[in-house]
mmCIF file of C-alpha atoms in Angstrom:
data_model
loop_
_atom_site.group_PDB
_atom_site.id
_atom_site.type_symbol
_atom_site.label_atom_id
_atom_site.label_comp_id
_atom_site.label_asym_id
_atom_site.label_seq_id
_atom_site.Cartn_x
_atom_site.Cartn_y
_atom_site.Cartn_z
ATOM 1 C CA MET O 1 74.628 -26.498 94.760
ATOM 2 C CA SER O 2 73.271 -25.451 91.363
ATOM 3 C CA TYR O 3 75.055 -23.176 88.938
ATOM 4 C CA LEU O 4 71.810 -22.386 87.081
ATOM 5 C CA LEU O 5 70.195 -18.982 87.429
ATOM 6 C CA PRO O 6 67.019 -19.631 89.429
ATOM 7 C CA THR O 7 64.681 -18.189 86.772
ATOM 8 C CA TYR O 8 62.406 -21.258 86.764
ATOM 9 C CA ALA O 9 60.382 -22.617 89.688
ATOM 10 C CA ASN O 10 60.937 -26.199 88.525
ATOM 11 C CA PHE O 11 58.873 -29.168 89.599
ATOM 12 C CA PRO O 12 60.985 -31.807 91.418
ATOM 13 C CA LEU O 13 61.038 -34.154 88.429
ATOM 14 C CA THR O 14 63.889 -35.215 86.135
ATOM 15 C CA LEU O 15 62.816 -36.594 82.764
ATOM 16 C CA VAL O 16 65.314 -38.722 80.877
ATOM 17 C CA ARG O 17 63.371 -40.407 78.037
ATOM 18 C CA GLY O 18 60.286 -39.889 75.901
ATOM 19 C CA GLU O 19 58.280 -41.801 73.313
ATOM 20 C CA GLY O 20 55.031 -40.551 71.815
ATOM 21 C CA THR O 21 52.806 -39.149 74.568
ATOM 22 C CA ARG O 22 54.768 -40.842 77.351
ATOM 23 C CA VAL O 23 57.937 -39.800 79.229
ATOM 24 C CA TRP O 24 60.046 -41.528 81.881
ATOM 25 C CA ASP O 25 61.911 -40.103 84.868
ATOM 26 C CA GLU O 26 65.347 -41.058 86.163
ATOM 27 C CA ASN O 27 63.814 -43.791 88.333
ATOM 28 C CA GLY O 28 61.976 -45.440 85.445
ATOM 29 C CA THR O 29 58.534 -44.108 86.387
ATOM 30 C CA ASP O 30 56.419 -43.226 83.342
ATOM 31 C CA TYR O 31 54.051 -40.287 82.865
ATOM 32 C CA LEU O 32 51.461 -39.277 80.297
ATOM 33 C CA ASP O 33 52.685 -35.961 78.932
ATOM 34 C CA PHE O 34 49.736 -33.594 78.437
ATOM 35 C CA CYS O 35 52.112 -30.628 78.692
ATOM 36 C CA ALA O 36 54.291 -31.635 75.713
ATOM 37 C CA GLY O 37 56.903 -29.001 76.423
ATOM 38 C CA ILE O 38 54.071 -26.417 76.620
ATOM 39 C CA ALA O 39 52.678 -27.274 73.170
ATOM 40 C CA THR O 40 56.133 -27.830 71.691
ATOM 41 C CA CYS O 41 56.295 -31.603 71.087
ATOM 42 C CA SER O 42 53.504 -31.416 68.534
ATOM 43 C CA ILE O 43 54.025 -34.899 67.062
ATOM 44 C CA GLY O 44 55.047 -36.539 70.346
ATOM 45 C CA HIS O 45 58.404 -37.371 71.828
ATOM 46 C CA CYS O 46 61.089 -38.792 69.558
ATOM 47 C CA HIS O 47 58.788 -39.351 66.584
ATOM 48 C CA PRO O 48 60.713 -41.654 64.213
ATOM 49 C CA SER O 49 60.462 -39.322 61.207
ATOM 50 C CA LEU O 50 61.681 -36.336 63.251
ATOM 51 C CA SER O 51 64.523 -38.251 64.896
ATOM 52 C CA GLU O 52 65.576 -39.662 61.528
ATOM 53 C CA ALA O 53 65.528 -36.235 59.847
ATOM 54 C CA ILE O 54 67.642 -34.701 62.621
ATOM 55 C CA ALA O 55 70.139 -37.591 62.626
ATOM 56 C CA LYS O 56 70.480 -37.546 58.848
ATOM 57 C CA GLN O 57 70.979 -33.789 58.657
ATOM 58 C CA ALA O 58 73.295 -33.762 61.697
ATOM 59 C CA SER O 59 75.609 -36.173 59.919
ATOM 60 C CA THR O 60 75.513 -34.107 56.708
ATOM 61 C CA LEU O 61 75.592 -30.364 57.553
ATOM 62 C CA MET O 62 74.286 -28.876 60.781
ATOM 63 C CA HIS O 63 74.979 -25.211 60.281
ATOM 64 C CA CYS O 64 76.076 -22.701 57.719
ATOM 65 C CA SER O 65 75.728 -18.943 57.750
ATOM 66 C CA ASN O 66 72.847 -17.127 56.124
ATOM 67 C CA LEU O 67 75.548 -15.606 53.966
ATOM 68 C CA TYR O 68 74.971 -18.688 51.802
ATOM 69 C CA GLN O 69 72.023 -20.436 50.148
ATOM 70 C CA ILE O 70 70.263 -23.001 52.384
ATOM 71 C CA PRO O 71 67.953 -25.332 50.403
ATOM 72 C CA GLN O 72 66.206 -26.695 53.517
ATOM 73 C CA GLN O 73 65.332 -23.126 54.526
ATOM 74 C CA LYS O 74 63.809 -22.363 51.133
ATOM 75 C CA GLU O 75 61.743 -25.541 51.197
ATOM 76 C CA LEU O 76 60.498 -24.877 54.722
ATOM 77 C CA ALA O 77 59.480 -21.326 53.765
ATOM 78 C CA ARG O 78 57.652 -22.660 50.692
ATOM 79 C CA THR O 79 55.858 -25.254 52.804
ATOM 80 C CA LEU O 80 54.725 -22.699 55.382
ATOM 81 C CA VAL O 81 53.468 -20.234 52.782
ATOM 82 C CA GLU O 82 51.898 -22.577 50.224
ATOM 83 C CA ASP O 83 50.647 -25.450 52.387
ATOM 84 C CA PHE O 84 49.810 -23.737 55.678
ATOM 85 C CA VAL O 85 49.167 -19.973 55.323
ATOM 86 C CA GLN O 86 48.064 -20.362 51.686
ATOM 87 C CA THR O 87 48.452 -16.621 51.038
ATOM 88 C CA PRO O 88 51.542 -15.218 49.266
ATOM 89 C CA GLY O 89 54.228 -13.954 51.612
ATOM 90 C CA LYS O 90 57.817 -14.361 52.833
ATOM 91 C CA ILE O 91 59.336 -16.041 55.905
ATOM 92 C CA PHE O 92 62.177 -15.172 58.260
ATOM 93 C CA PHE O 93 63.615 -17.887 60.518
ATOM 94 C CA GLY O 94 64.945 -17.380 64.035
ATOM 95 C CA ASN O 95 65.322 -19.555 67.104
ATOM 96 C CA SER O 96 62.365 -18.852 69.391
ATOM 97 C CA GLY O 97 58.909 -17.366 69.690
ATOM 98 C CA ALA O 98 60.097 -14.201 71.406
ATOM 99 C CA GLU O 99 62.560 -13.636 68.599
ATOM 100 C CA ALA O 100 59.817 -14.186 66.028
ATOM 101 C CA ASN O 101 57.592 -11.630 67.742
ATOM 102 C CA ASP O 102 60.450 -9.130 67.852
ATOM 103 C CA GLY O 103 60.688 -9.575 64.088
ATOM 104 C CA MET O 104 56.979 -8.872 63.667
ATOM 105 C CA ILE O 105 57.285 -5.730 65.786
ATOM 106 C CA LYS O 106 60.245 -4.559 63.705
ATOM 107 C CA THR O 107 58.170 -5.142 60.561
ATOM 108 C CA ALA O 108 55.423 -2.951 62.020
ATOM 109 C CA ARG O 109 57.971 -0.195 62.745
ATOM 110 C CA ARG O 110 59.151 -0.403 59.128
ATOM 111 C CA TYR O 111 55.556 -0.144 57.956
ATOM 112 C CA GLY O 112 55.124 2.941 60.130
ATOM 113 C CA HIS O 113 58.001 4.586 58.281
ATOM 114 C CA ALA O 114 56.668 3.536 54.863
ATOM 115 C CA ARG O 115 53.127 4.656 55.729
ATOM 116 C CA PRO O 116 53.663 7.569 58.157
ATOM 117 C CA GLN O 117 51.306 10.007 59.834
ATOM 118 C CA ALA O 118 49.849 12.948 57.916
ATOM 119 C CA ASP O 119 52.736 15.186 59.059
ATOM 120 C CA GLY O 120 55.292 12.681 57.803
ATOM 121 C CA SER O 121 56.442 11.404 61.207
ATOM 122 C CA PRO O 122 56.540 7.618 61.471
ATOM 123 C CA ARG O 123 53.854 5.580 63.162
ATOM 124 C CA TYR O 124 55.225 3.137 65.718
ATOM 125 C CA GLU O 125 52.630 2.076 68.263
ATOM 126 C CA VAL O 126 51.378 -1.522 68.396
ATOM 127 C CA ILE O 127 48.223 -2.359 70.333
ATOM 128 C CA THR O 128 48.292 -5.608 72.315
ATOM 129 C CA PHE O 129 45.859 -7.089 74.829
ATOM 130 C CA LYS O 130 45.627 -7.682 78.544
ATOM 131 C CA GLN O 131 46.490 -11.244 79.664
ATOM 132 C CA SER O 132 48.572 -11.647 76.505
ATOM 133 C CA PHE O 133 51.978 -13.300 76.435
ATOM 134 C CA HIS O 134 54.433 -12.593 73.636
ATOM 135 C CA GLY O 135 57.804 -13.564 75.139
ATOM 136 C CA ARG O 136 60.653 -12.528 77.411
ATOM 137 C CA THR O 137 62.970 -10.411 75.243
ATOM 138 C CA LEU O 138 62.779 -6.671 75.857
ATOM 139 C CA GLY O 139 60.591 -6.159 72.778
ATOM 140 C CA SER O 140 58.241 -9.093 73.275
ATOM 141 C CA MET O 141 58.072 -8.419 77.021
ATOM 142 C CA ALA O 142 57.002 -4.836 76.354
ATOM 143 C CA ALA O 143 54.286 -6.207 74.064
ATOM 144 C CA THR O 144 53.098 -8.556 76.817
ATOM 145 C CA ALA O 145 50.329 -6.862 78.800
ATOM 146 C CA GLN O 146 51.042 -8.560 82.126
ATOM 147 C CA THR O 147 52.583 -6.566 84.975
ATOM 148 C CA LYS O 148 54.111 -9.649 86.583
ATOM 149 C CA ILE O 149 56.198 -10.301 83.454
ATOM 150 C CA GLN O 150 57.486 -6.708 83.281
ATOM 151 C CA GLN O 151 58.023 -6.101 86.990
ATOM 152 C CA GLY O 152 61.566 -5.024 87.836
ATOM 153 C CA PHE O 153 62.644 -4.473 84.240
ATOM 154 C CA ASP O 154 61.526 -0.875 83.766
ATOM 155 C CA PRO O 155 61.614 1.127 81.647
ATOM 156 C CA MET O 156 59.814 -0.885 78.992
ATOM 157 C CA LEU O 157 60.449 -0.372 75.285
ATOM 158 C CA PRO O 158 58.004 2.404 74.282
ATOM 159 C CA GLY O 159 55.442 2.003 71.554
ATOM 160 C CA PHE O 160 52.819 -0.352 72.990
ATOM 161 C CA ARG O 161 49.301 0.279 74.201
ATOM 162 C CA TYR O 162 47.307 -2.354 76.075
ATOM 163 C CA CYS O 163 43.609 -2.958 75.520
ATOM 164 C CA PRO O 164 41.047 -5.284 77.146
ATOM 165 C CA PHE O 165 40.643 -8.520 75.163
ATOM 166 C CA ASN O 166 37.382 -9.038 73.273
ATOM 167 C CA ASP O 167 36.301 -5.393 73.824
ATOM 168 C CA LEU O 168 35.856 -3.811 70.388
ATOM 169 C CA ASP O 169 34.774 -0.392 71.717
ATOM 170 C CA ALA O 170 37.847 -0.175 73.933
ATOM 171 C CA LEU O 171 40.048 -1.197 71.014
ATOM 172 C CA ARG O 172 38.509 1.456 68.801
ATOM 173 C CA SER O 173 39.251 4.125 71.420
ATOM 174 C CA CYS O 174 42.884 2.970 71.726
ATOM 175 C CA ILE O 175 43.720 3.650 68.081
ATOM 176 C CA SER O 176 45.650 6.898 67.591
ATOM 177 C CA GLU O 177 47.601 8.649 64.846
ATOM 178 C CA THR O 178 50.725 6.768 65.927
ATOM 179 C CA THR O 179 49.146 3.300 65.840
ATOM 180 C CA VAL O 180 50.634 1.054 63.178
ATOM 181 C CA GLY O 181 49.452 -2.449 64.073
ATOM 182 C CA ILE O 182 47.328 -4.694 66.275
ATOM 183 C CA MET O 183 49.036 -7.808 67.625
ATOM 184 C CA LEU O 184 47.257 -10.677 69.339
ATOM 185 C CA GLU O 185 47.077 -14.368 70.047
ATOM 186 C CA PRO O 186 43.810 -15.608 68.497
ATOM 187 C CA ILE O 187 43.643 -17.901 71.532
ATOM 188 C CA GLN O 188 45.597 -16.595 74.519
ATOM 189 C CA GLY O 189 47.584 -19.459 76.026
ATOM 190 C CA GLU O 190 49.622 -18.335 79.038
ATOM 191 C CA GLY O 191 46.977 -15.791 80.021
ATOM 192 C CA GLY O 192 44.384 -18.460 80.818
ATOM 193 C CA VAL O 193 43.300 -19.978 77.465
ATOM 194 C CA HIS O 194 40.930 -17.250 76.283
ATOM 195 C CA GLU O 195 39.574 -17.297 72.725
ATOM 196 C CA ALA O 196 38.995 -14.196 70.665
ATOM 197 C CA ARG O 197 35.267 -14.032 69.936
ATOM 198 C CA PRO O 198 34.461 -14.196 66.193
ATOM 199 C CA GLU O 199 32.742 -10.817 66.165
ATOM 200 C CA PHE O 200 35.710 -9.266 67.965
ATOM 201 C CA LEU O 201 38.234 -10.747 65.551
ATOM 202 C CA ARG O 202 36.238 -9.649 62.498
ATOM 203 C CA GLY O 203 35.732 -6.169 63.943
ATOM 204 C CA LEU O 204 39.438 -5.937 64.743
ATOM 205 C CA ALA O 205 40.326 -6.840 61.156
ATOM 206 C CA GLU O 206 37.910 -4.174 59.871
ATOM 207 C CA LEU O 207 39.567 -1.572 62.115
ATOM 208 C CA CYS O 208 42.936 -2.567 60.658
ATOM 209 C CA GLN O 209 41.612 -1.878 57.160
ATOM 210 C CA GLN O 210 39.935 1.399 58.146
ATOM 211 C CA HIS O 211 43.049 2.798 59.867
ATOM 212 C CA ASP O 212 45.753 1.234 57.658
ATOM 213 C CA LEU O 213 47.071 -0.980 60.479
ATOM 214 C CA LEU O 214 48.902 -4.292 60.276
ATOM 215 C CA LEU O 215 46.945 -7.333 61.433
ATOM 216 C CA MET O 216 49.561 -9.291 63.429
ATOM 217 C CA PHE O 217 48.847 -12.803 64.744
ATOM 218 C CA ASP O 218 51.022 -14.448 67.401
ATOM 219 C CA GLU O 219 50.486 -18.152 66.654
ATOM 220 C CA ILE O 220 53.423 -19.404 68.684
ATOM 221 C CA GLN O 221 51.272 -21.604 70.892
ATOM 222 C CA CYS O 222 48.046 -21.870 68.897
ATOM 223 C CA GLY O 223 49.338 -22.366 65.337
ATOM 224 C CA LEU O 224 50.185 -25.296 63.049
ATOM 225 C CA GLY O 225 47.338 -27.685 63.856
ATOM 226 C CA ARG O 226 47.093 -27.114 67.619
ATOM 227 C CA THR O 227 43.559 -25.645 67.517
ATOM 228 C CA GLY O 228 42.105 -28.202 65.111
ATOM 229 C CA SER O 229 42.875 -26.094 62.040
ATOM 230 C CA LEU O 230 46.174 -25.401 60.333
ATOM 231 C CA MET O 231 46.259 -21.827 61.631
ATOM 232 C CA GLY O 232 44.919 -20.707 64.997
ATOM 233 C CA TRP O 233 42.779 -17.864 63.687
ATOM 234 C CA GLN O 234 41.188 -20.225 61.146
ATOM 235 C CA ALA O 235 39.488 -22.034 64.038
ATOM 236 C CA ILE O 236 37.627 -18.763 64.736
ATOM 237 C CA CYS O 237 37.478 -16.686 61.522
ATOM 238 C CA PRO O 238 38.992 -18.636 58.627
ATOM 239 C CA GLU O 239 38.313 -15.860 56.112
ATOM 240 C CA LEU O 240 40.831 -13.418 57.657
ATOM 241 C CA GLN O 241 44.160 -12.694 55.963
ATOM 242 C CA PRO O 242 46.789 -11.448 58.435
ATOM 243 C CA ASP O 243 49.737 -9.266 57.463
ATOM 244 C CA THR O 244 52.205 -10.975 59.788
ATOM 245 C CA ILE O 245 52.229 -14.278 61.701
ATOM 246 C CA SER O 246 54.730 -15.665 64.218
ATOM 247 C CA TRP O 247 55.406 -19.328 65.062
ATOM 248 C CA ALA O 248 57.729 -21.361 67.280
ATOM 249 C CA LYS O 249 56.954 -24.137 69.816
ATOM 250 C CA GLY O 250 55.228 -26.836 67.711
ATOM 251 C CA LEU O 251 57.103 -25.865 64.535
ATOM 252 C CA GLY O 252 60.231 -27.773 65.555
ATOM 253 C CA GLY O 253 58.516 -30.533 67.526
ATOM 254 C CA GLY O 254 61.106 -30.021 70.287
ATOM 255 C CA PHE O 255 63.948 -28.667 68.180
ATOM 256 C CA PRO O 256 64.445 -24.900 68.685
ATOM 257 C CA ILE O 257 63.184 -22.800 65.787
ATOM 258 C CA GLY O 258 61.013 -19.715 65.392
ATOM 259 C CA ALA O 259 59.692 -17.953 62.316
ATOM 260 C CA PHE O 260 57.566 -15.064 61.176
ATOM 261 C CA TYR O 261 55.611 -14.495 57.983
ATOM 262 C CA VAL O 262 55.078 -11.190 56.190
ATOM 263 C CA SER O 263 52.416 -10.889 53.516
ATOM 264 C CA ASP O 264 53.184 -9.918 49.924
ATOM 265 C CA ARG O 265 50.153 -7.610 49.755
ATOM 266 C CA ILE O 266 50.671 -4.342 47.891
ATOM 267 C CA ILE O 267 50.872 -1.342 50.217
ATOM 268 C CA ASP O 268 51.111 1.632 47.832
ATOM 269 C CA GLN O 269 50.536 2.849 44.272
ATOM 270 C CA ASN O 270 54.075 1.905 43.308
ATOM 271 C CA GLY O 271 53.331 -1.771 43.760
ATOM 272 C CA THR O 272 55.498 -2.134 46.895
ATOM 273 C CA GLU O 273 54.983 -5.453 48.654
ATOM 274 C CA LEU O 274 54.736 -5.379 52.461
ATOM 275 C CA SER O 275 57.345 -8.150 52.705
ATOM 276 C CA SER O 276 59.856 -6.041 50.760
ATOM 277 C CA LEU O 277 60.124 -3.617 53.692
ATOM 278 C CA MET O 278 62.303 -6.184 55.494
ATOM 279 C CA GLY O 279 65.109 -6.076 52.960
ATOM 280 C CA PRO O 280 68.842 -6.838 53.238
ATOM 281 C CA GLY O 281 70.329 -5.637 56.523
ATOM 282 C CA SER O 282 66.965 -5.071 58.217
ATOM 283 C CA HIS O 283 67.100 -8.215 60.357
ATOM 284 C CA GLY O 284 69.288 -11.240 61.013
ATOM 285 C CA SER O 285 69.999 -14.296 63.144
ATOM 286 C CA THR O 286 73.208 -16.314 63.312
ATOM 287 C CA TYR O 287 71.543 -19.668 63.911
ATOM 288 C CA GLY O 288 68.135 -18.900 62.436
ATOM 289 C CA GLY O 289 67.057 -21.211 59.645
ATOM 290 C CA ASN O 290 70.145 -23.393 59.647
ATOM 291 C CA PRO O 291 69.940 -26.753 57.828
ATOM 292 C CA LEU O 292 69.457 -28.805 61.001
ATOM 293 C CA ALA O 293 66.579 -26.727 62.391
ATOM 294 C CA CYS O 294 64.867 -26.577 58.996
ATOM 295 C CA ALA O 295 65.195 -30.330 58.438
ATOM 296 C CA ALA O 296 63.522 -30.903 61.810
ATOM 297 C CA ALA O 297 60.676 -28.476 61.077
ATOM 298 C CA LEU O 298 60.106 -29.942 57.622
ATOM 299 C CA ALA O 299 59.683 -33.389 59.172
ATOM 300 C CA VAL O 300 57.211 -32.018 61.715
ATOM 301 C CA LEU O 301 55.108 -30.164 59.140
ATOM 302 C CA GLU O 302 55.078 -33.176 56.832
ATOM 303 C CA GLU O 303 53.738 -35.331 59.647
ATOM 304 C CA ILE O 304 51.091 -32.753 60.626
ATOM 305 C CA ARG O 305 49.938 -32.460 57.024
ATOM 306 C CA ASN O 306 50.157 -36.093 55.885
ATOM 307 C CA SER O 307 48.586 -37.539 59.027
ATOM 308 C CA GLN O 308 45.919 -34.796 59.102
ATOM 309 C CA LEU O 309 46.756 -34.023 62.708
ATOM 310 C CA ALA O 310 44.726 -30.808 62.734
ATOM 311 C CA ASP O 311 41.575 -32.822 62.052
ATOM 312 C CA HIS O 312 42.679 -35.373 64.639
ATOM 313 C CA ALA O 313 43.122 -32.597 67.221
ATOM 314 C CA LYS O 314 39.565 -31.447 66.613
ATOM 315 C CA GLN O 315 38.234 -34.993 67.087
ATOM 316 C CA GLN O 316 40.209 -35.485 70.286
ATOM 317 C CA GLU O 317 38.967 -32.144 71.624
ATOM 318 C CA GLN O 318 35.434 -33.443 71.375
ATOM 319 C CA GLN O 319 36.339 -36.614 73.258
ATOM 320 C CA ILE O 320 37.938 -34.585 76.054
ATOM 321 C CA ARG O 321 34.993 -32.196 76.279
ATOM 322 C CA ASP O 322 32.411 -35.000 76.282
ATOM 323 C CA ILE O 323 34.119 -36.894 79.075
ATOM 324 C CA ILE O 324 34.821 -33.889 81.317
ATOM 325 C CA LEU O 325 31.345 -32.421 80.865
ATOM 326 C CA SER O 326 29.811 -35.805 81.752
ATOM 327 C CA TRP O 327 31.404 -35.535 85.218
ATOM 328 C CA ASN O 328 29.508 -32.346 86.066
ATOM 329 C CA HIS O 329 32.294 -31.824 88.572
ATOM 330 C CA PRO O 330 31.709 -28.992 91.080
ATOM 331 C CA VAL O 331 35.286 -27.690 90.869
ATOM 332 C CA ILE O 332 35.198 -27.269 87.058
ATOM 333 C CA LEU O 333 33.583 -24.023 85.930
ATOM 334 C CA GLU O 334 34.083 -24.308 82.161
ATOM 335 C CA ILE O 335 36.315 -25.625 79.385
ATOM 336 C CA ARG O 336 37.901 -23.013 77.122
ATOM 337 C CA GLY O 337 39.963 -23.200 73.955
ATOM 338 C CA LYS O 338 39.917 -25.217 70.758
ATOM 339 C CA GLY O 339 41.485 -28.405 69.466
ATOM 340 C CA LEU O 340 44.206 -29.559 71.826
ATOM 341 C CA LEU O 341 44.783 -26.144 73.381
ATOM 342 C CA LEU O 342 42.265 -26.504 76.180
ATOM 343 C CA GLY O 343 41.922 -24.720 79.504
ATOM 344 C CA ILE O 344 39.884 -26.157 82.351
ATOM 345 C CA ALA O 345 38.715 -23.273 84.525
ATOM 346 C CA LEU O 346 38.736 -24.222 88.210
ATOM 347 C CA ASP O 347 36.690 -22.762 91.049
ATOM 348 C CA PRO O 348 39.366 -20.722 92.890
ATOM 349 C CA GLU O 349 37.488 -21.165 96.158
ATOM 350 C CA GLN O 350 38.091 -24.905 95.963
ATOM 351 C CA LEU O 351 41.330 -25.520 94.084
ATOM 352 C CA GLU O 352 44.234 -23.689 92.437
ATOM 353 C CA ALA O 353 45.782 -24.879 89.201
ATOM 354 C CA PRO O 354 49.419 -25.168 90.435
ATOM 355 C CA THR O 355 48.285 -27.412 93.290
ATOM 356 C CA LEU O 356 46.334 -29.591 90.867
ATOM 357 C CA CYS O 357 49.305 -29.830 88.462
ATOM 358 C CA GLN O 358 51.619 -30.868 91.279
ATOM 359 C CA THR O 359 49.225 -33.584 92.438
ATOM 360 C CA LEU O 360 48.558 -34.846 88.907
ATOM 361 C CA MET O 361 52.293 -35.211 88.401
ATOM 362 C CA SER O 362 52.532 -37.480 91.426
ATOM 363 C CA GLU O 363 49.737 -39.567 89.886
ATOM 364 C CA GLY O 364 51.481 -39.901 86.507
ATOM 365 C CA LEU O 365 49.990 -37.071 84.431
ATOM 366 C CA LEU O 366 51.965 -33.998 83.358
ATOM 367 C CA THR O 367 49.994 -30.801 82.750
ATOM 368 C CA VAL O 368 50.670 -27.068 83.033
ATOM 369 C CA PRO O 369 48.730 -24.198 84.619
ATOM 370 C CA ALA O 370 47.633 -21.117 82.681
ATOM 371 C CA GLY O 371 47.413 -18.578 85.457
ATOM 372 C CA PRO O 372 46.282 -19.464 88.980
ATOM 373 C CA ASN O 373 42.860 -20.871 88.108
ATOM 374 C CA THR O 374 43.186 -22.702 84.788
ATOM 375 C CA LEU O 375 44.613 -26.126 84.039
ATOM 376 C CA ARG O 376 45.955 -26.442 80.499
ATOM 377 C CA LEU O 377 45.780 -29.674 78.494
ATOM 378 C CA LEU O 378 48.305 -29.646 75.633
ATOM 379 C CA PRO O 379 48.941 -33.253 74.578
ATOM 380 C CA PRO O 380 50.741 -34.059 71.311
ATOM 381 C CA LEU O 381 48.497 -33.641 68.266
ATOM 382 C CA ASN O 382 48.627 -37.399 67.645
ATOM 383 C CA VAL O 383 47.477 -38.381 71.147
ATOM 384 C CA SER O 384 45.314 -41.521 71.045
ATOM 385 C CA SER O 385 41.814 -41.993 72.422
ATOM 386 C CA GLU O 386 43.157 -44.589 74.846
ATOM 387 C CA GLU O 387 45.730 -42.125 76.187
ATOM 388 C CA ILE O 388 43.030 -39.487 76.635
ATOM 389 C CA ASN O 389 40.865 -41.948 78.562
ATOM 390 C CA GLU O 390 43.811 -42.844 80.793
ATOM 391 C CA ALA O 391 44.741 -39.193 81.419
ATOM 392 C CA LEU O 392 41.192 -38.110 82.190
ATOM 393 C CA LYS O 393 40.735 -41.030 84.591
ATOM 394 C CA ILE O 394 43.767 -39.710 86.519
ATOM 395 C CA LEU O 395 42.353 -36.174 86.394
ATOM 396 C CA LYS O 396 38.921 -37.261 87.644
ATOM 397 C CA ASN O 397 40.314 -39.329 90.510
ATOM 398 C CA THR O 398 42.662 -36.509 91.511
ATOM 399 C CA LEU O 399 39.908 -33.897 91.488
ATOM 400 C CA ASP O 400 37.694 -36.164 93.604
ATOM 401 C CA SER O 401 40.505 -36.726 96.072
ATOM 402 C CA LEU O 402 41.466 -33.053 96.382
ATOM 403 C CA CYS O 403 37.880 -31.892 96.720
ATOM 404 C CA LYS O 404 37.297 -34.301 99.593
ATOM 405 C CA ASN O 405 40.178 -32.638 101.415
#
C-alpha cells in the first residue's frame, strides 16, 4: 500500500545512486541517464563541485529568512545577470519553474497597471502558445495551452489567450487592448520539442515593441546552456532582449530552485525601470533564494561557464544528429531541437514514444517522451562522446527490435 497521491504514472524502477551520466537501481543495475531528471541534472549526478558546495553550505547555514541579507543570493543574481543574460536587470528566487512563471505573470499584471489601456483600465492578458507547458500551479497551468493539463480544474485563472505556435498572422490577430505580454518557450519541451522559427521570434519581438507588450521567455527547460548557447533564445535569435525570463530545472543541477529575471529597461518618461514594479511586498517566497539553494546554483553555473558546457552541448548535438541520420531508420521522421534538448519524432503508425522509453529502460537507457510521438534526449551537458555512442547503440538496437515486431 502506498501513501503517495497517485499523481505520477511512475516507471517500475527505483534509483538509489548516481554518478555523472550513469545511475544505479536498488539491484545494482546501471543505466545511462539521458533523461537527467528531465533536463535538471545539468552537470551530471553528484558532480564533485556541486556536492562539495552543498555539503559545505549545509554545515554552515542552510536557511535564513529573506528578512535578512543573503550574500549567496546576491552573488547568484549578479552571476545570472552579468555572466548569463548580460543585460541589466534584477532577479527573484523561488523554488520551482511553475513558481518562477507565476512571478513573470505577476510582473506582467503590474506592467498592465503601470501602462494601462487608453481609458485607464489595466491591461492583464498574456498570450501563450498551443503545445506549451509552463507548470502546474493555477497560474502557470492557466498559461499552459494544453487541455489535458487543465482538465478537471476549471475554472482557469482568466487573462490568457492561446495562439498557434510559429504563426505570426494568428499572433497578430490575437493582440487586443487588454494584452500586456507574450510568453513562450523558445524551444517547447513537453509539447514535443518544437523550436520557434527565427522569423517568428523576430516578428513576435517586433509586435511586442509595436504594442508595448512584455517579451517573456520561459527558459525553464531550454536555458542555461541546454541548447548550445547560454540562453535558449540565443540559439535562435541572439540579438533579442527579453523583458522577463524564468529558469529552474538545470539551475540547481538537482537541487530545487527557480528564478525569474526582470529587465531594468526604462518604461516611461519618469525614468521608471521595469524591474522596480516588483517592489517590497509585491512577491515573496519563504524558502526562495536561501543560502543552501544559492550555493548549489552557484556551483552549477560556475561549472557550466568554466567548462564551456554550452559549447560542448552544441558539439555533442552534432554527434547525435550525425549518428542517427546515418541510420536512415524508417521509424524516425525527423530530429528537432538544439544542443542537448533533442526530440526524435517517431512514425506513430509504427511506434509510440512511451513504449520506446519503457523498452529502452529495460535495455539500460533512460529517456523521456515529449507527447505520444516524440522521444526526448536530455543527457547532462557534460555527457561524453563515448556515452553518446553507447546510448545510441542501445537506441538503434531497440528500434530495430521493436520494428521487427
